[in-house]
Coordinates of C-alpha atoms in Angstrom, one line a residue:
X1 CA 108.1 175.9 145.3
X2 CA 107.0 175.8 141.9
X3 CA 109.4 177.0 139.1
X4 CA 106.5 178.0 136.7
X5 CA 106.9 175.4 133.9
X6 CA 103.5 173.4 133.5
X7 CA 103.2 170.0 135.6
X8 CA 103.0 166.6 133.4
X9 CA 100.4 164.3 133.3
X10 CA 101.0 160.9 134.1
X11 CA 100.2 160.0 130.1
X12 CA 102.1 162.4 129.2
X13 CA 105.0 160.7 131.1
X14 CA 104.1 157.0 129.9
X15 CA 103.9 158.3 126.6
X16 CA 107.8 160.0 126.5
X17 CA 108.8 156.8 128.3
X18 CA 107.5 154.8 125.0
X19 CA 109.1 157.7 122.7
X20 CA 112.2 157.0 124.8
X21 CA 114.9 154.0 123.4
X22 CA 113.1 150.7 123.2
X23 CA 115.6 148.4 125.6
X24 CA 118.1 145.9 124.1
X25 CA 117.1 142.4 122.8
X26 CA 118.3 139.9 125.2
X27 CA 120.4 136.4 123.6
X28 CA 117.1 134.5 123.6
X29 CA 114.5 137.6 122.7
X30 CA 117.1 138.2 119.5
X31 CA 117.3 133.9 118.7
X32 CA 113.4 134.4 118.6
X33 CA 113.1 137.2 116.2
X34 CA 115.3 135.3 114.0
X35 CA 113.5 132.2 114.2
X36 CA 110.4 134.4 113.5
X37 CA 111.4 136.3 110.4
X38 CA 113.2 133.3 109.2
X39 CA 109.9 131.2 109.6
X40 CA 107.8 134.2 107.8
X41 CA 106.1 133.3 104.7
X42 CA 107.4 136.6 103.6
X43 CA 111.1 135.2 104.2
X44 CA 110.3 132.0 102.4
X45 CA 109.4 133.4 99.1
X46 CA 112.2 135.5 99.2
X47 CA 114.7 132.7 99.3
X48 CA 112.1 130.6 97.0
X49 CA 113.0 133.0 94.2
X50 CA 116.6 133.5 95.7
X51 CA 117.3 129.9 94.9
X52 CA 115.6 130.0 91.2
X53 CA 118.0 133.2 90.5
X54 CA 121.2 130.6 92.3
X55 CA 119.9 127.9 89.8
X56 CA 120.4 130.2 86.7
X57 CA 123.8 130.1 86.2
X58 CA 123.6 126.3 85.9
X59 CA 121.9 126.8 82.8
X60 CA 124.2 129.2 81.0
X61 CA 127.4 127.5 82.2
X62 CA 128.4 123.9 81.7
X63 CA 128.4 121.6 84.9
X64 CA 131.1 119.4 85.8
X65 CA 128.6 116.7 86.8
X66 CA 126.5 117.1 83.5
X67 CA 129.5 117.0 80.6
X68 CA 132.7 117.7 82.4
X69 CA 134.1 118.0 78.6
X70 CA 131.9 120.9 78.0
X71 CA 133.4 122.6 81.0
X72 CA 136.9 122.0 80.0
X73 CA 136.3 123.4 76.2
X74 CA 135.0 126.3 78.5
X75 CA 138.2 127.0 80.2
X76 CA 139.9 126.8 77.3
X77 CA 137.5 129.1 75.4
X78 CA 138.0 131.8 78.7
X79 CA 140.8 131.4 80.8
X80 CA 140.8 134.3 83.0
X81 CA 137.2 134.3 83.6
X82 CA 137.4 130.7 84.3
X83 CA 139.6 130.5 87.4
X84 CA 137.3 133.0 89.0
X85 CA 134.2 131.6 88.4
X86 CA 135.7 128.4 89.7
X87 CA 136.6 129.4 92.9
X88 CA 132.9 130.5 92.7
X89 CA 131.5 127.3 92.3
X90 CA 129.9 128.4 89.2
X91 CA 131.0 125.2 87.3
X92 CA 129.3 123.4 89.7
X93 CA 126.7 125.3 91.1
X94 CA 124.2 122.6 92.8
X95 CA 126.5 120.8 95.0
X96 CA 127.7 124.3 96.1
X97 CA 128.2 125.9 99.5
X98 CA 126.1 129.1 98.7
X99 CA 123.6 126.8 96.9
X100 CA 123.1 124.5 99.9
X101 CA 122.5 126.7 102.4
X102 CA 119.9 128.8 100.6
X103 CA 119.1 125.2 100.0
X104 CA 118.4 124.6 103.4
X105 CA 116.9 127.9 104.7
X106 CA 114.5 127.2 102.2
X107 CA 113.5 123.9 103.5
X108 CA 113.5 125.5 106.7
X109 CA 111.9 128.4 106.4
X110 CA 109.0 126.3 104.7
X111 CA 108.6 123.6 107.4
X112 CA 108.8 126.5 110.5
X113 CA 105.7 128.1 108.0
X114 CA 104.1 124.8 107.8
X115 CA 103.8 124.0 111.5
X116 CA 102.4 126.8 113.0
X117 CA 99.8 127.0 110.3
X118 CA 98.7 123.4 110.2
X119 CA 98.0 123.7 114.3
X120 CA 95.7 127.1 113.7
X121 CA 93.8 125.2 110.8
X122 CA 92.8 122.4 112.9
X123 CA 91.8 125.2 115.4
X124 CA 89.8 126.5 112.9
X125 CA 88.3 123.0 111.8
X126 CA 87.0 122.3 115.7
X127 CA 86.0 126.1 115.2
X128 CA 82.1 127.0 115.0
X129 CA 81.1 129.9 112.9
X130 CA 81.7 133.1 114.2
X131 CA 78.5 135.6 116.0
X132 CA 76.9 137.8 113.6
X133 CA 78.0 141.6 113.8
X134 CA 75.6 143.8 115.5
X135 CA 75.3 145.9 112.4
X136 CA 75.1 144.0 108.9
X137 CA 75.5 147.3 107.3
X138 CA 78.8 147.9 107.7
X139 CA 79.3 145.2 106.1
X140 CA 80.6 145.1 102.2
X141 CA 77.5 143.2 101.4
X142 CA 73.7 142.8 103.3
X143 CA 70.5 143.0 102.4
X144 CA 67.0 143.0 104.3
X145 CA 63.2 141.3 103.5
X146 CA 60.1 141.1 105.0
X147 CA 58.7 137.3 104.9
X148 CA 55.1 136.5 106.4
X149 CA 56.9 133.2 107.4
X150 CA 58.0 132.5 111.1
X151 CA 61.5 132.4 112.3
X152 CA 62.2 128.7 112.4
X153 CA 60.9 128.7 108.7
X154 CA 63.0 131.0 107.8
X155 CA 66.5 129.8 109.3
X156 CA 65.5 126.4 108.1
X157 CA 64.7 127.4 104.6
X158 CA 68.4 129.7 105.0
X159 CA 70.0 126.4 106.4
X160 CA 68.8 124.5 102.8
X161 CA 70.2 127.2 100.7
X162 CA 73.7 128.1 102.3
X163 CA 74.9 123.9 101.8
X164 CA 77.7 122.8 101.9
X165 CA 78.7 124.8 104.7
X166 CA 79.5 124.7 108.7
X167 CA 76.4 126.1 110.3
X168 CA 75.4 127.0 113.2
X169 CA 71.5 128.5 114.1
X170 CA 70.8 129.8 117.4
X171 CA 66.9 130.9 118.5
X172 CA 65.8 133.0 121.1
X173 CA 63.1 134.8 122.5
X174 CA 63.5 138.7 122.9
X175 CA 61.0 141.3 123.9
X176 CA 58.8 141.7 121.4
X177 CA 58.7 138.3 119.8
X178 CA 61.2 135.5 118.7
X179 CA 64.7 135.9 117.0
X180 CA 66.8 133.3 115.4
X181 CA 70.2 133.8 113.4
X182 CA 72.5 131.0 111.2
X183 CA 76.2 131.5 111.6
X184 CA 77.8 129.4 107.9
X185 CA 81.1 129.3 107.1
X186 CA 82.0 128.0 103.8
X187 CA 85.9 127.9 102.1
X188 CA 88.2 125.7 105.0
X189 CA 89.6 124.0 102.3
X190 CA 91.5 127.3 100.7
X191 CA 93.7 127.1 103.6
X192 CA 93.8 123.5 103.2
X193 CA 95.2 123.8 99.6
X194 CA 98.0 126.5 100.8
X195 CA 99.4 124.0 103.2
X196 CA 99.0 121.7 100.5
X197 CA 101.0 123.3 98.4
X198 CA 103.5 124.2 100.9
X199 CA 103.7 121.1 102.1
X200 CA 104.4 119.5 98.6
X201 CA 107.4 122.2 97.9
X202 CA 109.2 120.5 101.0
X203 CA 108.6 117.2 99.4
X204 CA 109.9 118.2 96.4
X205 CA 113.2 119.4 97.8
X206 CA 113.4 116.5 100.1
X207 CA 113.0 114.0 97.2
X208 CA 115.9 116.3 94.8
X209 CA 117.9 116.1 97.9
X210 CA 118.1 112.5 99.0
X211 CA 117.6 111.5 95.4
X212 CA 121.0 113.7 94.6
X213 CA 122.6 111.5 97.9
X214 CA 122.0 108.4 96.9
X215 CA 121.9 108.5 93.1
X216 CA 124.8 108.7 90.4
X217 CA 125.6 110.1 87.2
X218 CA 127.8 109.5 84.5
X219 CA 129.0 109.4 81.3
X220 CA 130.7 107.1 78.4
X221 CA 131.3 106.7 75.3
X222 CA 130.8 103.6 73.5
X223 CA 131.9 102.7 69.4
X224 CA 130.0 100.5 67.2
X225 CA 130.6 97.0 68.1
X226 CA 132.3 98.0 71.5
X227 CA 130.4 96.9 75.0
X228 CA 129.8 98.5 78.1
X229 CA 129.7 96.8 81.6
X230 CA 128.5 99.4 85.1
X231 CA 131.9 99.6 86.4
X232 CA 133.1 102.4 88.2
X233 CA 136.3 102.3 85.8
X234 CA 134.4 102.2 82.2
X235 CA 133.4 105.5 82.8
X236 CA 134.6 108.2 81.4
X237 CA 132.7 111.1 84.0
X238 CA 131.3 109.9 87.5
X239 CA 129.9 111.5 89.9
X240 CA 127.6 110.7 92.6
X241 CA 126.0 111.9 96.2
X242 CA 127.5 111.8 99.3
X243 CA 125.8 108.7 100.7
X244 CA 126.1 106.8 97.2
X245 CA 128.4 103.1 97.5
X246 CA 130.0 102.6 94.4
X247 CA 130.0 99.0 95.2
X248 CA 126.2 99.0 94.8
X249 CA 126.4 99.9 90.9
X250 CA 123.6 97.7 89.3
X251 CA 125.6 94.7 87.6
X252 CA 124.0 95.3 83.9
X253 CA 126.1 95.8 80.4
X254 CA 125.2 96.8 76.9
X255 CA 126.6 96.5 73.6
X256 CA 126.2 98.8 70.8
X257 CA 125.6 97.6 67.3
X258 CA 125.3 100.1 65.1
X259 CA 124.4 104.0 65.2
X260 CA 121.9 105.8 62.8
X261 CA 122.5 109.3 62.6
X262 CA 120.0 111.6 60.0
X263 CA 120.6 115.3 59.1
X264 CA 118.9 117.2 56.9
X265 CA 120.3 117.1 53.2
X266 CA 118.0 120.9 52.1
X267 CA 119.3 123.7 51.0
X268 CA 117.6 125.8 53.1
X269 CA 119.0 127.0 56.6
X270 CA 118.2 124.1 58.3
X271 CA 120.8 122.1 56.5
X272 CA 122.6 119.5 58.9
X273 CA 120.2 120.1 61.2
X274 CA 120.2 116.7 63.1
X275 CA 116.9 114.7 62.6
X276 CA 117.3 111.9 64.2
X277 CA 119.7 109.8 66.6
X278 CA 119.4 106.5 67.0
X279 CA 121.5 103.8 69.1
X280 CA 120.5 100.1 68.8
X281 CA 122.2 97.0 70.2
X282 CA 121.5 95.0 72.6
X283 CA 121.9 94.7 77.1
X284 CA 122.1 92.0 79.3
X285 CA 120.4 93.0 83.3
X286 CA 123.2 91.3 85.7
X287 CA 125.4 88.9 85.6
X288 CA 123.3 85.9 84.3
X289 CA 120.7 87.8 82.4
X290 CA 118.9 87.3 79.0
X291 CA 120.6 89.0 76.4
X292 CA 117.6 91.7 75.1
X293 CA 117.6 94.2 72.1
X294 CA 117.2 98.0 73.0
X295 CA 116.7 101.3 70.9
X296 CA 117.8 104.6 72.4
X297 CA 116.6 107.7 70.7
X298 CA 116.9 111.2 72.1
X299 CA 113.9 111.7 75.2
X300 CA 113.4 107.8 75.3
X301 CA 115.9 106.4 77.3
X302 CA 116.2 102.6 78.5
X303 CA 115.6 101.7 82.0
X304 CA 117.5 98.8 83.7
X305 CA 116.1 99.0 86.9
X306 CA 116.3 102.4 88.5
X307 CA 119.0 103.4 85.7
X308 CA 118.3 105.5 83.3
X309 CA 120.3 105.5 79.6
X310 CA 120.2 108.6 77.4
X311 CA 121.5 109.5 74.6
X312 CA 123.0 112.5 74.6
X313 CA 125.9 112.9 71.7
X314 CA 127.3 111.0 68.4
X315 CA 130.4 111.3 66.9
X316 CA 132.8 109.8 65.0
X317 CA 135.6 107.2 65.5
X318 CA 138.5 107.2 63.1
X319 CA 140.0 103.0 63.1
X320 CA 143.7 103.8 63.4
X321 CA 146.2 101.3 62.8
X322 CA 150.1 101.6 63.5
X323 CA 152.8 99.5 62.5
X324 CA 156.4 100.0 63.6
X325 CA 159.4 99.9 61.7
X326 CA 159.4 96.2 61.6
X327 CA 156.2 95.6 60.2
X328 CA 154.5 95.0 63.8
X329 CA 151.0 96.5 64.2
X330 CA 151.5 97.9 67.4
X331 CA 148.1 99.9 67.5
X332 CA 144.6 99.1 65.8
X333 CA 142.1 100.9 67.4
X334 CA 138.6 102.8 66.7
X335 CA 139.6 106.3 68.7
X336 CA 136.9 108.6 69.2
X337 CA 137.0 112.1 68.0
X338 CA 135.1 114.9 69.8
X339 CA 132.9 117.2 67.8
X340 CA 133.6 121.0 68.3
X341 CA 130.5 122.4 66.0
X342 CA 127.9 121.9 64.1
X343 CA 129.5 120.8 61.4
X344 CA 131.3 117.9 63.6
X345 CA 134.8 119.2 63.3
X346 CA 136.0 116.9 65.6
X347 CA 139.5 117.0 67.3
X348 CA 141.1 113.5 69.1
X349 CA 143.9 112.0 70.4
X350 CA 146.0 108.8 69.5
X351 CA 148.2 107.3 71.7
X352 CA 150.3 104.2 71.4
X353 CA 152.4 103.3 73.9
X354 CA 153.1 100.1 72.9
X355 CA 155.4 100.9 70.1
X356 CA 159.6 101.1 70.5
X357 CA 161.7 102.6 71.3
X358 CA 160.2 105.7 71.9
X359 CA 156.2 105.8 73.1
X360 CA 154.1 107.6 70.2
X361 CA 151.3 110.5 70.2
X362 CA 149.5 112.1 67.5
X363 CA 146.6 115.0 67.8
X364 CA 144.8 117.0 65.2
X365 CA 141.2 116.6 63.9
X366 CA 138.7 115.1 61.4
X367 CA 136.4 116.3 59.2
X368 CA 133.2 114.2 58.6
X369 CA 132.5 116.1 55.1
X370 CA 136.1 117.8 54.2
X371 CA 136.2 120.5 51.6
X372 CA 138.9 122.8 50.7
X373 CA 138.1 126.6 50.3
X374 CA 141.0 127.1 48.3
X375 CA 144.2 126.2 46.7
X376 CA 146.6 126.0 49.7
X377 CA 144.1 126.9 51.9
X378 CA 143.0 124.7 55.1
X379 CA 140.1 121.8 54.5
X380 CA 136.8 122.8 56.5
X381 CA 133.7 120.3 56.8
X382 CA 130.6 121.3 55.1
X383 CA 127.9 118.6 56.6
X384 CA 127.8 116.6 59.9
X385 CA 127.7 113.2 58.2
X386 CA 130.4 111.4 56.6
X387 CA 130.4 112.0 53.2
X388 CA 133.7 112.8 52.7
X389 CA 136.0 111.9 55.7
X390 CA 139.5 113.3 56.2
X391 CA 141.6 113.2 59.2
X392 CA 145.4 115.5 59.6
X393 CA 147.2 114.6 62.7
X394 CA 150.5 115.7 63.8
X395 CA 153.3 113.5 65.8
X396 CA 155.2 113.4 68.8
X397 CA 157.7 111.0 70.3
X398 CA 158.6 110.7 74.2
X399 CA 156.9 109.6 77.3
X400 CA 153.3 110.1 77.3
X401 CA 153.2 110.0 81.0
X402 CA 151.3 106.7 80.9
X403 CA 153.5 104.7 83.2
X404 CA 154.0 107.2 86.6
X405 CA 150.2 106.4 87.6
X406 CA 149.0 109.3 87.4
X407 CA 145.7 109.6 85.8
X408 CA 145.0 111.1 82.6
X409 CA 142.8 112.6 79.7
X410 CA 142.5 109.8 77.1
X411 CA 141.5 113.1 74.9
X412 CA 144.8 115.3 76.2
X413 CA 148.3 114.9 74.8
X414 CA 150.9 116.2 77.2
X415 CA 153.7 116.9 74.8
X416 CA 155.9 118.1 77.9
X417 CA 158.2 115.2 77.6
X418 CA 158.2 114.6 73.6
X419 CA 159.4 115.9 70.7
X420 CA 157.9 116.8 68.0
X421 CA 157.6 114.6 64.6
X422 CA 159.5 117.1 61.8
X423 CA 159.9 116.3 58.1
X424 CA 162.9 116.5 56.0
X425 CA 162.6 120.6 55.9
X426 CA 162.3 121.0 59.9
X427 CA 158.7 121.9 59.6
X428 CA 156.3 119.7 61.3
X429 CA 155.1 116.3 59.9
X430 CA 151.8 116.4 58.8
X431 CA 149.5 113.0 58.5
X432 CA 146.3 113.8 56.5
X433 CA 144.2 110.6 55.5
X434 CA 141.3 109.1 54.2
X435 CA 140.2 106.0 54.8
X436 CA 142.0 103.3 53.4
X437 CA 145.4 105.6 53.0
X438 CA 148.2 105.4 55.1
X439 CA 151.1 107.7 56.2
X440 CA 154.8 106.9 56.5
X441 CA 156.5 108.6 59.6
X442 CA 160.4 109.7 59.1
X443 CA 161.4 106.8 61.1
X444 CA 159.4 104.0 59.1
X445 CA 156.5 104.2 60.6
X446 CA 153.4 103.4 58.8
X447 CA 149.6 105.4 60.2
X448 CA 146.9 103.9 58.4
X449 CA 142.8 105.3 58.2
X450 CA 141.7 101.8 57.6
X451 CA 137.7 102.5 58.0
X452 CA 135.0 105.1 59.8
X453 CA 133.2 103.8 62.4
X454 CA 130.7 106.0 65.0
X455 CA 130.3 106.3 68.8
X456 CA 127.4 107.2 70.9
X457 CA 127.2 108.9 74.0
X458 CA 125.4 107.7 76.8
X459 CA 124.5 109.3 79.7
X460 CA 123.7 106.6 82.8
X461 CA 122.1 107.8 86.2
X462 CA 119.9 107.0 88.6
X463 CA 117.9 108.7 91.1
X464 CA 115.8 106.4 93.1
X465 CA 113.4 108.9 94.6
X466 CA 112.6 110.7 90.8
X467 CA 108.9 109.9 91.8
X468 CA 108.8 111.2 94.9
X469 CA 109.4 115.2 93.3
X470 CA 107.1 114.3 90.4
X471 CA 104.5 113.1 92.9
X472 CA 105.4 116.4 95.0
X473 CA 104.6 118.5 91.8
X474 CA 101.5 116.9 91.1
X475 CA 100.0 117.4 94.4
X476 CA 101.1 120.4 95.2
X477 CA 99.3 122.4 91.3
X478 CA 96.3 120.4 93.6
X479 CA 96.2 121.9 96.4
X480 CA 97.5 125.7 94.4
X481 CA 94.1 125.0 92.2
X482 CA 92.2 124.8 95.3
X483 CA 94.3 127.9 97.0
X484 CA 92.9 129.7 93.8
X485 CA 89.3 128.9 93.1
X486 CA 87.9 128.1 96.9
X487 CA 86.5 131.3 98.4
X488 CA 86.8 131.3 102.0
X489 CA 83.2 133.4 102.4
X490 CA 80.8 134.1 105.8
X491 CA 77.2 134.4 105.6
X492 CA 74.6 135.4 108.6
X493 CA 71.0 135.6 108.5
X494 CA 69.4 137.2 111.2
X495 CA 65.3 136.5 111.3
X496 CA 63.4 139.0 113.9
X497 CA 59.7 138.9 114.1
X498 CA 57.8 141.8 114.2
X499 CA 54.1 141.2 114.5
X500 CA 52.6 139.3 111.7
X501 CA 55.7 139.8 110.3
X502 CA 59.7 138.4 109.8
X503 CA 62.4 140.7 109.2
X504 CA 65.1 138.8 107.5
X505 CA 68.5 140.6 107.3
X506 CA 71.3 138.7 105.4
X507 CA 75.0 139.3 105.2
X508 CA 78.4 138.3 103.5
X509 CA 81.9 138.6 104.4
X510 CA 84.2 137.4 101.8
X511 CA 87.7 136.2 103.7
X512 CA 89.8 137.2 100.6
X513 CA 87.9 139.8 98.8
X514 CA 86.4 140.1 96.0
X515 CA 84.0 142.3 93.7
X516 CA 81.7 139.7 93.2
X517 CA 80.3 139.9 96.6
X518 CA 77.3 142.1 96.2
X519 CA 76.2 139.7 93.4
X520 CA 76.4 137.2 95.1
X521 CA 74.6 138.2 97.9
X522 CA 71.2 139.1 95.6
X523 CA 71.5 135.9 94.1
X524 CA 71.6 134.4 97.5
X525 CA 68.6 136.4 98.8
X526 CA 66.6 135.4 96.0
X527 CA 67.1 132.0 96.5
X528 CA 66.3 132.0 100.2
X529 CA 62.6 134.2 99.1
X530 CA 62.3 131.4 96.5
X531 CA 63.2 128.9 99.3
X532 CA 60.5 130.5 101.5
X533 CA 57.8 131.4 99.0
X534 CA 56.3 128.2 98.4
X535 CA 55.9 127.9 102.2
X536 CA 53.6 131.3 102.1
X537 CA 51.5 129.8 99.7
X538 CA 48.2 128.7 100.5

């Protein structure tokens, strides 16, 4: 019995079945819809850009393995920001976890592009040209002649003018007389210079990677007349990649000589700006090698091998010497002092433990160019070079912590277990100095500025793959000029004849598309009725 509601079609069923739910993804259907949107070249320029935006805050916040220094003056300058942004990784941002693994999605997402691509271009290589559409005038671009010349004349004379292209001509006889077409294909290597390109990123994170790995970094600072030897312990920051031996450091040593340091002297605003920094000395590549002069300015760095030398900071380095109570010099050393600004206001350390019976510490800063800006006020400095130098330090006596074996700042005092140096009124003892004056502690002992000497501050790395990204970089603008300028374009000519007659028809099919194309095409017809002309004549 029928209940009076209208039967359903069969469609009609099929097509509320496909309204209906679409059925749950199975373990392996869901791992392959991953795999395909991470492998999407949608996907990869998302985390291509995800990455530069990751990289930005190591540009605006000191690294550790850069200038761990800067990164401590950082802390000090905000410390309740800074805890955060350490447990962050902010401080050092490429050797993070976050960093990494959009790292290696990247690399990836990129290589899963790469394959799948490369195998349909080689299909596309052992290709042919594609059959002419039925209709050329649905096409963006055609255009139709009549030629007196035969078929095979014409598709030959098309053949000379389409050139460097893959071609294909195919004759045949219809009712009604003959019919020929030519099938070119012109752009392959477009595609060519994507893959390129993309195949070039991967090499350049490759290289960066390994070459981060294997290579080292680091940092020291070296006074006039001082030398430095590649040893792990005469560095004052190291760092280096996982895979990295540091019994593999390059046997090599330098010693510097003297420093030149230029500001400018104008009145203008660029007064103090630096001018020029120059280290000169000479370096001696392993253990039995020629002793050789070098000059380091900034951006031309010497190479030792696969090392690199740069130099990236000057300052100054006071020449303190200390003699106890019983006229023993207990300390004579050049200590270097740390600029803070522009001005090199420069704070430093001094520790001698050597002295009885209590170990000795003294902190405070130095001027290069001091200059009082008033009567009782403190002493400023006016100019980065040392026209006027002036040091004030302040004392402590205790342990300096030297002797548990713990390591330490050579550019921290910890006052935790010493007392402070006060003077007869109980305030604290105050050393100020310029060279060649000395200083008489409570306790008879004597802190002397004997002269001014200047450090420079090398940084020393290596990375042994640097070409490999450079080379990466310089293949890869290749293959994105040839992604850019190559157009990828189809052309058919189609010659019927009709009688005494040959209709040519002619279309284009641009593959990335452009306005150009109906240009293009004229020009082309012209030169293929130029092309045939000459065989019409008699």
């Amino acid at each position: 019995m029928s209940d009076g509601s209208p039967s359903k079609s069969k469609r009609e069923l099929r097509a509320e079945r496909r309204r209906g739910p679409a059925p749950a993804l199975g373990r392996l259907e869901f791992l392959r819809w991953m795999w395909a949107q991470l492998t999407s070249m949608r996907t990869a320029l998302l985390l291509l850009l995800l990455l530069a935006v990751a990289s930005l805050p190591g540009s605006f916040v000191p690294q550790r393995g850069v200038d761990a220094r800067a990164v401590e003056a950082f802390r000090g300058r905000h410390p309740d920001l800074s805890p955060w942004l350490d447990r962050l990784g902010v401080f050092s941002v490429y050797s993070s976890p976050w960093f990494s693994a959009i790292y290696l999605l990247l690399m990836v997402s990129l290589v899963g592009c790469i394959i799948p691509r490369s195998r349909i271009y080689l299909r596309a290589l052992r290709a042919r040209p594609p059959k002419a559409p039925r209709r050329f005038e649905r096409l963006p671009a055609s255009g139709t002649f009549e030629t007196s010349a035969d078929v095979d004349t014409v598709l030959a004379a098309a053949r000379r003018v389409v050139r460097r292209s893959r071609v294909d001509v195919v004759t045949e006889d219809g009712e009604g007389g003959s019919r020929g077409e030519l099938r070119a294909e012109r752009g392959y290597l477009r595609e060519l210079g994507n893959l390129v390109f993309h195949i070039s990123v991967v090499v350049v994170l490759v290289g960066v990677a390994v070459g981060s790995l294997i290579g080292y970094r680091g940092a020291v600072i070296v006074t006039e007349g001082n030398r430095f030897s590649n040893v792990l312990t005469q560095y004052d920051e190291f760092t280096s990649g996982t895979w990295f031996d540091p019994d593999s450091l390059p046997p090599f040593s330098l010693e510097l000589d003297d420093l030149v340091a230029e500001f400018d002297i104008g009145d203008g605003p660029q007064r103090g700006a630096p001018r020029l920094f120059e280290a000169n000395g000479t370096f001696r590549d392993g253990l039995d090698g020629d002793e050789e002069d070098y000059s380091i300015r900034v951006n031309h760095p010497l190479s030792i091998g696969s090392t690199d030398i740069f130099l990236v900071g000057q300052g100054y380095s006071p020449v303190i010497r200390v003699t106890d109570p019983e006229g023993n010099v207990v300390f004579d050393e050049a200590v270097p002092f740390l600029p803070e600004d522009a001005t090199y206001t420069s704070g430093g350390v001094v520790k001698v433990p050597d002295i009885q019976p209590e170990q000795l510490g003294m902190q405070g800063f130095f001027l290069p160019t001091a200059a009082s800006t008033g009567e009782g006020e403190a002493s400023i400095s006016i100019f980065p070079a040392a026209a006027n130098p002036y040091i004030a330090l302040q004392a402590w006596t205790g342990d300096l912590g030297l002797d548990e074996g713990t390591p330490q700042s050579v550019y921290v005092l910890d006052t935790t277990d010493m007392t402070q140096v006060l003077n007869e009124n109980g305030d604290p003892f105050r050393i100020e100095l310029q060279p060649g004056q000395s200083s008489t502690l409570p306790d008879g002992t004597v802190v002397e500025f004997t002269r001014l000497q200047q450090f420079a501050r090398f940084q020393i790395s290596s990375s042994p793959l640097a070409g490999l990204p450079l080379g990466g970089v310089a293949v890869g603008l290749g293959g994105l000029v040839l992604s850019l300028f190559v157009r990828p374009r189809r052309t058919w000519v189609r010659a019927t004849s009709d009688g005494s007659r040959t209709v040519v028809e002619v279309a284009a099919l641009d593959r990335v598309p452009r306005d150009d194309l109906p240009d293009d095409l004229t020009a082309f017809i012209d030169r293929l009725r130029d092309e045939i002309e000459p065989q019409e004549t008699p």
